[in-house]
mmCIF file of C-alpha atoms in Angstrom:
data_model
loop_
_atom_site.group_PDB
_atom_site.id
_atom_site.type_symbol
_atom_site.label_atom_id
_atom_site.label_comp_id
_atom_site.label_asym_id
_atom_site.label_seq_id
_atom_site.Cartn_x
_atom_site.Cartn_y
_atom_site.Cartn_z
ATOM 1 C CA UNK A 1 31.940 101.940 154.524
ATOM 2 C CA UNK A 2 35.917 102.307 153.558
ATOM 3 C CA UNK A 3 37.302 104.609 155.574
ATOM 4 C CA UNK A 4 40.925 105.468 153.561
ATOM 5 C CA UNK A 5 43.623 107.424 155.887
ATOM 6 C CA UNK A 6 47.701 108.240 154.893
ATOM 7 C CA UNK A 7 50.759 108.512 157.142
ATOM 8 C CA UNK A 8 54.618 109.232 155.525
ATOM 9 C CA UNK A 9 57.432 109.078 158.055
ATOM 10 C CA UNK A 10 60.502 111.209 158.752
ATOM 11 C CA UNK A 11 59.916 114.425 157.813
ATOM 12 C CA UNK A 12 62.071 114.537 154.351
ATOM 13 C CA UNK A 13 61.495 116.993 151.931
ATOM 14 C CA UNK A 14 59.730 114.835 149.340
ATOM 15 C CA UNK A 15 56.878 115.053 152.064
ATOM 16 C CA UNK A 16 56.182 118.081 150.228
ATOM 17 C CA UNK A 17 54.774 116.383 147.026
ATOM 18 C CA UNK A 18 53.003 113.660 149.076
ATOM 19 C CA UNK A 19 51.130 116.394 150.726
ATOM 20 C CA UNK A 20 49.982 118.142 147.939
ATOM 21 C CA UNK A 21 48.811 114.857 146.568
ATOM 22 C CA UNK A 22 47.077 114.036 149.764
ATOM 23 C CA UNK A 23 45.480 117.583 149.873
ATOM 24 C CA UNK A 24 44.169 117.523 146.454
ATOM 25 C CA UNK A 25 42.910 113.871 147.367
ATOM 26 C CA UNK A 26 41.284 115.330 150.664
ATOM 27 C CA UNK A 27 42.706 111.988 152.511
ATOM 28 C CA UNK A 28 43.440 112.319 156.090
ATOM 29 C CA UNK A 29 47.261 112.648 156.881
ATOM 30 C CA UNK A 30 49.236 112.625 159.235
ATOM 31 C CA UNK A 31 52.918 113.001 159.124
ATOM 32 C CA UNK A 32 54.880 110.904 161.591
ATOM 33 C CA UNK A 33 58.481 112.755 162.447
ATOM 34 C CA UNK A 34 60.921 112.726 164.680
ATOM 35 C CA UNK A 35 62.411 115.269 166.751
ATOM 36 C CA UNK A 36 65.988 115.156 165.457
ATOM 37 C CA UNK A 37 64.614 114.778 162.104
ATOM 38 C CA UNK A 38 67.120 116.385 160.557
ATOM 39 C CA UNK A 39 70.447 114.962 161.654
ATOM 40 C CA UNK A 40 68.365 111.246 161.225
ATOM 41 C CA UNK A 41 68.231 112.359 157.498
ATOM 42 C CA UNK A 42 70.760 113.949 157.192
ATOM 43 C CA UNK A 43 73.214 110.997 158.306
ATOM 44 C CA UNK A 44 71.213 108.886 155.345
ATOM 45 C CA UNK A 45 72.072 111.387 152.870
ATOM 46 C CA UNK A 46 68.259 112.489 152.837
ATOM 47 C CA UNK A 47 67.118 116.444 152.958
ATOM 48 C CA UNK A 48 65.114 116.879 155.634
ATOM 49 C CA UNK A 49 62.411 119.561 155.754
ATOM 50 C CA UNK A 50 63.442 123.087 157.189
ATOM 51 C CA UNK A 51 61.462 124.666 159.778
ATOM 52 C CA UNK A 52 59.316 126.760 157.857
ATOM 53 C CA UNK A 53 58.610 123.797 155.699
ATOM 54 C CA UNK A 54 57.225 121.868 158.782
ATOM 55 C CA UNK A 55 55.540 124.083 160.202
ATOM 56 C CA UNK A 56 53.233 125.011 156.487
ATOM 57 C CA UNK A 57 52.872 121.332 156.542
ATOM 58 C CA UNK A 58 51.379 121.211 160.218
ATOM 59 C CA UNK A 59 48.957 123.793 158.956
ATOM 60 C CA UNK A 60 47.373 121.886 156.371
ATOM 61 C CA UNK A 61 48.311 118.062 158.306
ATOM 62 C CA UNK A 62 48.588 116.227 161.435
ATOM 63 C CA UNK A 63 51.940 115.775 162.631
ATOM 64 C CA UNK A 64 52.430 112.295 164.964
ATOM 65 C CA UNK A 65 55.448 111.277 167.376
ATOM 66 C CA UNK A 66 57.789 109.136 165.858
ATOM 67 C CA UNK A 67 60.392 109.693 169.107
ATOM 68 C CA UNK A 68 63.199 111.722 169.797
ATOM 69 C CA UNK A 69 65.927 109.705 167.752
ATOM 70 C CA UNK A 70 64.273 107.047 165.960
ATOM 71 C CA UNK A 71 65.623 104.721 167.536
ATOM 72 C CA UNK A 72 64.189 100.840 167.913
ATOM 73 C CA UNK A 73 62.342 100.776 171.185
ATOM 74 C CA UNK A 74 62.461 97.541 172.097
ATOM 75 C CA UNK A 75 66.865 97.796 171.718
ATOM 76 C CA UNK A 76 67.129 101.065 174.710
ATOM 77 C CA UNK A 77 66.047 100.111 178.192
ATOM 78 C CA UNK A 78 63.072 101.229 179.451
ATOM 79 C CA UNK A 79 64.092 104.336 180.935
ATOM 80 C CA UNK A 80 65.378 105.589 177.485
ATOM 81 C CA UNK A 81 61.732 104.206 175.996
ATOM 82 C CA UNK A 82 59.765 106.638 178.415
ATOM 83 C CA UNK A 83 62.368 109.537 177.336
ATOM 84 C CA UNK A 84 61.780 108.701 173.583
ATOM 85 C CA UNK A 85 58.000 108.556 173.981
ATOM 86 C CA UNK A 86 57.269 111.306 176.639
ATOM 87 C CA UNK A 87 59.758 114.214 175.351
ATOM 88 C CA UNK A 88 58.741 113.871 172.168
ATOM 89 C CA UNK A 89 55.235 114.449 172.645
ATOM 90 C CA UNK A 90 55.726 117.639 175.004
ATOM 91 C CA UNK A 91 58.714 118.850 172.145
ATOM 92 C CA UNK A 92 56.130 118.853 169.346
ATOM 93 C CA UNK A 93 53.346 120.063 171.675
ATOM 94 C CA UNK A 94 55.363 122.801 172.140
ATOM 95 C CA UNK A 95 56.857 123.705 168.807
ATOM 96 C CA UNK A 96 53.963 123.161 166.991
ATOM 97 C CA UNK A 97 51.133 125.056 169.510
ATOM 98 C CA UNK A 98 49.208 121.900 169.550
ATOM 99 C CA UNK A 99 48.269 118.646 171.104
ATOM 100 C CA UNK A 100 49.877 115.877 169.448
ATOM 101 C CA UNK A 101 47.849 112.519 169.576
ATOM 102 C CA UNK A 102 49.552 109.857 167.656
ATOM 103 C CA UNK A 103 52.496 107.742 168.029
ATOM 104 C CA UNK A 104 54.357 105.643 165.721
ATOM 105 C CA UNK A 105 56.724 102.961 166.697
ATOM 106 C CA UNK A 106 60.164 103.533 164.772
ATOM 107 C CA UNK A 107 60.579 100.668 162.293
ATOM 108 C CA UNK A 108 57.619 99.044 163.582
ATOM 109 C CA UNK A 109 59.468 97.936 166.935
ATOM 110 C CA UNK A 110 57.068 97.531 170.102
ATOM 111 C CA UNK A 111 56.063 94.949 172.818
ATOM 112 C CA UNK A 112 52.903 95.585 175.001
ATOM 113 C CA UNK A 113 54.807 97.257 177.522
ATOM 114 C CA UNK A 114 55.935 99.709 175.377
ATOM 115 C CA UNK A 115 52.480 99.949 174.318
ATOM 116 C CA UNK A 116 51.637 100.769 177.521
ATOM 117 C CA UNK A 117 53.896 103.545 178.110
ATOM 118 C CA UNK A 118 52.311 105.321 174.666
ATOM 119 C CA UNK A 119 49.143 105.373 176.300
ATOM 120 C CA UNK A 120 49.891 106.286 179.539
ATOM 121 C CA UNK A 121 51.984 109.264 177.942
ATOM 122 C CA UNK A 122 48.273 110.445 176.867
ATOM 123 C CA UNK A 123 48.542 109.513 172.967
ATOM 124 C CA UNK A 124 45.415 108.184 171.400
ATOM 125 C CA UNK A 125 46.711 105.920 168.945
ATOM 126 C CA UNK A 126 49.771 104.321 168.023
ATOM 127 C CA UNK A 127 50.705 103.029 164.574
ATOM 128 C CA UNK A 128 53.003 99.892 163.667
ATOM 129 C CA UNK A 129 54.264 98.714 159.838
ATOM 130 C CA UNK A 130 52.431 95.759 159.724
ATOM 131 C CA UNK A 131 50.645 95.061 156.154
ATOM 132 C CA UNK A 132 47.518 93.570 155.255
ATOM 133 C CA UNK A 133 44.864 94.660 157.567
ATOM 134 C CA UNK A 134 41.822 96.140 156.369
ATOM 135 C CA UNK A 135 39.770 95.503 159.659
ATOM 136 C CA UNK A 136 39.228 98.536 162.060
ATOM 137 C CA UNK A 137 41.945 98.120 164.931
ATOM 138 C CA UNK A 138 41.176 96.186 167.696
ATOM 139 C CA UNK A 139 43.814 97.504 169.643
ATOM 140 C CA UNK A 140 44.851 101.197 169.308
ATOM 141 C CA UNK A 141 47.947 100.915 170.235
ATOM 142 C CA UNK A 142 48.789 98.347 167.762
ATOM 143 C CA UNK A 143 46.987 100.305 164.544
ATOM 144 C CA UNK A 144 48.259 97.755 161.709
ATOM 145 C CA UNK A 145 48.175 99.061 158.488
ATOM 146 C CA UNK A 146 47.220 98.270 154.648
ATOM 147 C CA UNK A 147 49.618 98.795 152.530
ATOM 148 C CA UNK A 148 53.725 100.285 152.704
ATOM 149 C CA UNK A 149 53.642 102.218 149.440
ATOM 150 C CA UNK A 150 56.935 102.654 147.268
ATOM 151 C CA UNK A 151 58.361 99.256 148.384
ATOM 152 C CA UNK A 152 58.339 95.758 147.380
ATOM 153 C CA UNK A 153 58.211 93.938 150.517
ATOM 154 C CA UNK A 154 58.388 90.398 151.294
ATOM 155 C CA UNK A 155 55.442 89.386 152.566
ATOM 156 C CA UNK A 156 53.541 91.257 149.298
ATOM 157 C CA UNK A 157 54.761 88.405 147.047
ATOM 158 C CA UNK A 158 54.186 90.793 144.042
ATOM 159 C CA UNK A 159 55.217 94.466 143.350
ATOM 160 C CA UNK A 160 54.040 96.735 146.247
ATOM 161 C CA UNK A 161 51.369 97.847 143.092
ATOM 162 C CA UNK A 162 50.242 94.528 142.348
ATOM 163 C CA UNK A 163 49.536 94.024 146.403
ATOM 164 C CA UNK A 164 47.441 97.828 146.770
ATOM 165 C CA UNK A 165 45.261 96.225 143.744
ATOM 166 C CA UNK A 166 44.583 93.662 145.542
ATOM 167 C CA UNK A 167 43.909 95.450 148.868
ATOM 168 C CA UNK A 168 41.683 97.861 146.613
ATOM 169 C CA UNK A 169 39.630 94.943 145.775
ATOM 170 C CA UNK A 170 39.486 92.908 149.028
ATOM 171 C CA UNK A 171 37.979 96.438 150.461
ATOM 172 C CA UNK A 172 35.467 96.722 148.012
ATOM 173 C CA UNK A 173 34.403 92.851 148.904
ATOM 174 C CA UNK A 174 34.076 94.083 152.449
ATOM 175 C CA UNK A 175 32.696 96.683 151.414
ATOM 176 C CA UNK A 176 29.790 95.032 149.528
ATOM 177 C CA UNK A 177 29.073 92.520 152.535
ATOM 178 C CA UNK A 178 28.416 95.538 154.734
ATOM 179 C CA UNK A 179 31.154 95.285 156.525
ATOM 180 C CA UNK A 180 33.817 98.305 158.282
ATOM 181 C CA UNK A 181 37.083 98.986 156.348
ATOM 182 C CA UNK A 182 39.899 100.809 157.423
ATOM 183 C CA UNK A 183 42.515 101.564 154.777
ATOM 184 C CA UNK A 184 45.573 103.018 155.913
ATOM 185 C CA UNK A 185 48.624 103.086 153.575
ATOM 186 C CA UNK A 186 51.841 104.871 154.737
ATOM 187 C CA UNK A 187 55.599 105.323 153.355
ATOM 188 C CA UNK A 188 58.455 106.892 153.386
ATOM 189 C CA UNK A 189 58.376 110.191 151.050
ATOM 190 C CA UNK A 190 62.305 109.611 150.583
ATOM 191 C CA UNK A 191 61.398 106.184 149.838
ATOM 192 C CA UNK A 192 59.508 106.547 147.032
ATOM 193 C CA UNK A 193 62.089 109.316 145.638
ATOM 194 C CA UNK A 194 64.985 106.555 146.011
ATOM 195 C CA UNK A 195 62.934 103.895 144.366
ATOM 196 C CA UNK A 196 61.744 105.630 141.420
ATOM 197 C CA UNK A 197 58.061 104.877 142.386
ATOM 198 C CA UNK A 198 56.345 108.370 141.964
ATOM 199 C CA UNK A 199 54.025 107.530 138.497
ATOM 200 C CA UNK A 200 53.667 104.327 140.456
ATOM 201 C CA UNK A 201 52.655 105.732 143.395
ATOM 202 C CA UNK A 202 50.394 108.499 141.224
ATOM 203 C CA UNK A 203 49.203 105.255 139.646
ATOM 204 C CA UNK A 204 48.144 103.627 142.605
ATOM 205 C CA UNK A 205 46.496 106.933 144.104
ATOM 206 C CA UNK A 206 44.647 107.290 140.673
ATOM 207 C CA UNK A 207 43.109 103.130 141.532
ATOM 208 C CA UNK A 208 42.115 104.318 144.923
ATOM 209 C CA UNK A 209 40.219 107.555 143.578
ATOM 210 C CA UNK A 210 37.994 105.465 140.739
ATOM 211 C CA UNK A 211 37.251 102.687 143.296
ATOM 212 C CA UNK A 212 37.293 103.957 146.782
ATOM 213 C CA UNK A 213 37.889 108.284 147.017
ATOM 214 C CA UNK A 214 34.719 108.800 144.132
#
């Protein structure tokens, strides 16, 4: 069974139009922002959502941690980690009327201990940006993911297309050996805006409905 979830970080107003593409794909969501979203956009020259906007999107989504500040955990000391981890969770607990269950690491920065913290803080699951991993997680605090959509990384060695085809098909090979897969891509809504990868993007969602969604 292939079990394909979504995340977008940041809380940016192109999250707007990845939602409704999520929605009309029915894929699990969840929308990782942080607190002070708006001046962390706004000092990248990014729009950030407005309050009503958030708030119609945590009707329809799952919104996750992603600290206070965005800032790199493993750079503040450790009483500025528990701050960024703790007040975060209660902040969107209580703007949001809900419990808020996931975590994910700014840029990907974490050690164990920090792990640690997350759970101990009471979050489920924590998410990293690590590509490549279509096994279930081992390790919930360290939830690797699939595929970082909109962006031609490194380690892809191809267009950040080319590398979701061939995650598409890698999961259908599990697939067929009766094996577990967990596809998780994730992004940056602004991202994709700034790269001019939306009909690549619509593209790639369009690959995952004939193989995987159907």
């Amino acid at each position: 069974m292939i079990k394909v979830t979504a995340s977008f970080d940041d809380g940016s107003i192109y999250d707007l139009r990845t939602a409704n593409m999520m929605y009309n794909f029915k894929i699990p969501t969840t929308f990782y922002i942080p607190v002070n979203w708006r001046k962390y956009l706004l000092m990248r020259g990014i729009d950030p959502l407005n309050d009503e906007q958030l708030k119609e999107l945590a009707s329809e989504f799952e919104i996750g941690s992603h600290s206070v500040n965005h800032v790199l955990l493993t750079r503040v000391s450790e009483e500025d980690q528990v701050f960024e981890i703790y007040e975060s969770k209660m902040y969107w607990e209580e703007y949001l009327n809900k419990k808020v269950n996931k975590f994910c690491y700014p840029r990907g920065y974490y050690t164990s201990d920090i792990a640690e913290v997350v759970k101990a803080a009471e979050y489920t699951e924590a998410r990293t940006t690590l590509v490549g991993e279509l096994n279930p997680a081992e390790n919930k605090y360290a939830r690797h993911t699939t595929i970082h959509v909109g962006c031609d990384r490194r380690e892809y060695g191809c267009s950040w297309l080319e590398f979701g085809k061939k995650m598409i098909a890698k999961a259908l090979e599990k697939e067929s050996r009766g094996e577990d897969v967990d596809f998780h891509f994730w992004g940056h809504s602004a991202e994709i805006h700034q790269n001019n990868q939306w009909e690549n993007f619509v593209k790639f969602m369009d690959l995952l409905n004939e193989n995987i969604l159907s």
